[in-house]
Amino acid sequence: MRILLTGGTGMVGRNIKEHKLAQGYKLLTPSRQELDLTNKREIYRYLNDNNPELIIHAAGLVGGIHANIANPSRFLLENLEIGCNVISEAAKIGIKNIINLGSSCMYPKSIQNPLKEEYLLQGLLEPTNEGYAIAKIAAQRLCDYLRSEDKSRNYVTLMPCNLYGKYDNYRPERSHLIASILVKLHHAKVNNKNSVEIWGDGTAKREFMYVEDIADAIWFSLPLIDKLPNLINVGVGRDYSIFDYYRKAAEIVGYQGSFTFDLKKPTGMKQKLLDVKRINDLGWFSRFSLYSGLKKTYDHYLETI
Ligand SMILES: NC(=O)c1ccc[n+]([C@@H]2O[C@H](COP(=O)([O-])OP(=O)(O)OC[C@H]3O[C@@H](n4cnc5c(N)ncnc54)[C@H](OP(=O)(O)O)[C@@H]3O)[C@@H](O)[C@H]2O)c1
């Protein structure tokens, strides 16, 4: 099977490419220079020339809370463009199979946890990443509409929880929570700092999954695509407080100092735990423990510096 993977240079994309099951497929992974996904005409031409049978859509403008707060318009516009372009051009050209990546940020901010798939669009979004979430919801809905207009279209959105791991972005302006925690603790350790600041009071809870697990869930889903529902959460099924992540990461990095809390800084949603019954019932479970995931990520970070 010929598969187009968008976002092949990103954290998720690189882990999809390196997964052992990738070898069984002909994977097309154009870079942004070869295929700019904000350009509809280029996408149409690429699909026409290369004729993939399935698209794994893992491209997007992704960032942590700082970047989302600073540039909500860019997060909305680019993701809206990329998502709608890829999905609509695929439908136009007759591609029957899409695995579209959503995000747990798409769920309402004040709704009961764990977050079930049917809670989507049942309430207001978290303001710190609203632009990003609206764009991702639009792409998911587009998949649903196209699927309802033609039942032979297997357009499925996987909704991963927060991800971290190998090929994460460690630059402070782009990084997500786990990468930024590891970098902060590492710098504190090597510079003999005896205190590290945490945004908020550290009690907000988050579910984080090691990125090789999402790659595994995608390859697991692929042969089942014509039997899958439109929306499936993918996560580890448990969460920890932000302070817990700091403490666990400190153990791995070897940071022995203390922590302070900046209560004026935003922390986003209080809890964001996915209900993973649907994917577990299909037979998929995450494999990496928090300890092994953090350890692999820190080792990767050390290799990059
Ligand atoms: N990271 C998470 O915690 C997380 C959690 C849930 C869901 N997701 C979803 O997973 C997907 C991948 O995330 P990620 O963490 O792998 O992000 P990432 O590391 O930032 O990678 C994003 C990818 O998208 C590509 N891209 C962006 N704009 C493009 C454009 N105009 N044309 C072509 N390619 C473009 C980037 O190419 P360049 O290398 O050229 O920039 C890169 O390959 C996204 O849909 C995201 O919403 C991520």
Coordinates of C-alpha atoms and ligand atoms in Angstrom, one line a residue, residues 7-13 32 35-38 58-62 82 101-103 132 136 160-163 174 176, ligand 1:
G7 CA 4.5 16.0 8.8
G8 CA 7.2 13.4 8.3
T9 CA 9.9 15.7 9.7
G10 CA 8.0 16.3 12.9
M11 CA 8.2 14.5 16.2
V12 CA 5.2 12.2 15.5
G13 CA 6.1 11.8 11.8
R32 CA 7.6 21.2 3.4
L35 CA 4.9 19.9 -0.7
D36 CA 3.7 23.0 1.1
L37 CA 0.4 22.0 2.6
T38 CA -0.9 25.6 2.7
A58 CA 0.5 14.3 11.0
A59 CA 1.4 17.8 9.9
G60 CA 0.4 21.0 11.7
L61 CA 1.6 24.0 13.5
V62 CA 2.1 22.7 17.0
I82 CA -3.4 22.7 6.3
L101 CA -4.5 13.4 13.9
G102 CA -6.6 15.5 16.3
S103 CA -5.7 16.4 19.8
Y132 CA -5.5 25.6 17.6
K136 CA -8.4 20.9 14.6
P160 CA -3.9 11.7 21.1
C161 CA -3.4 13.0 24.6
N162 CA -0.3 15.2 25.1
L163 CA 2.8 13.6 23.6
R174 CA 8.2 26.0 20.8
H176 CA 5.7 21.3 25.2
Ligands
LIG1 N1 3.0 17.0 20.2 C1 1.9 16.8 20.9 O1 1.9 16.8 22.1 C2 0.6 16.4 20.2 C3 -0.5 16.0 20.9 C4 -1.7 15.7 20.3 C5 -1.8 15.7 18.9 N2 -0.7 16.1 18.2 C6 -0.9 16.2 16.7 O2 0.1 15.4 16.1 C7 0.5 16.0 14.8 C8 2.0 16.1 14.8 O3 2.5 16.8 15.9 P1 4.1 16.9 16.2 O4 4.2 17.0 17.7 O5 4.8 15.9 15.4 O6 4.4 18.4 15.6 P2 5.8 18.9 15.0 O7 7.0 18.1 15.6 O8 5.9 20.4 15.2 O9 5.8 18.5 13.5 C9 4.9 19.2 12.6 C10 5.1 18.8 11.2 O10 4.2 19.4 10.4 C11 4.9 20.0 9.3 N3 4.3 21.2 8.7 C12 3.8 22.2 9.4 N4 3.4 23.2 8.5 C13 3.5 22.6 7.2 C14 3.2 23.1 5.9 N5 2.7 24.3 5.7 N6 3.5 22.3 4.9 C15 4.1 21.1 5.1 N7 4.4 20.6 6.3 C16 4.1 21.4 7.4 C17 6.3 20.3 9.9 O11 7.3 20.5 8.8 P3 8.6 21.3 9.1 O12 9.6 20.3 9.7 O13 9.1 21.8 7.8 O14 8.3 22.4 10.0 C18 6.5 19.0 10.7 O15 6.9 18.0 9.9 C19 -0.2 17.4 14.8 O16 -1.4 17.2 14.0 C20 -0.6 17.6 16.2 O17 -1.8 18.4 16.3 C21 0.5 16.5 18.8

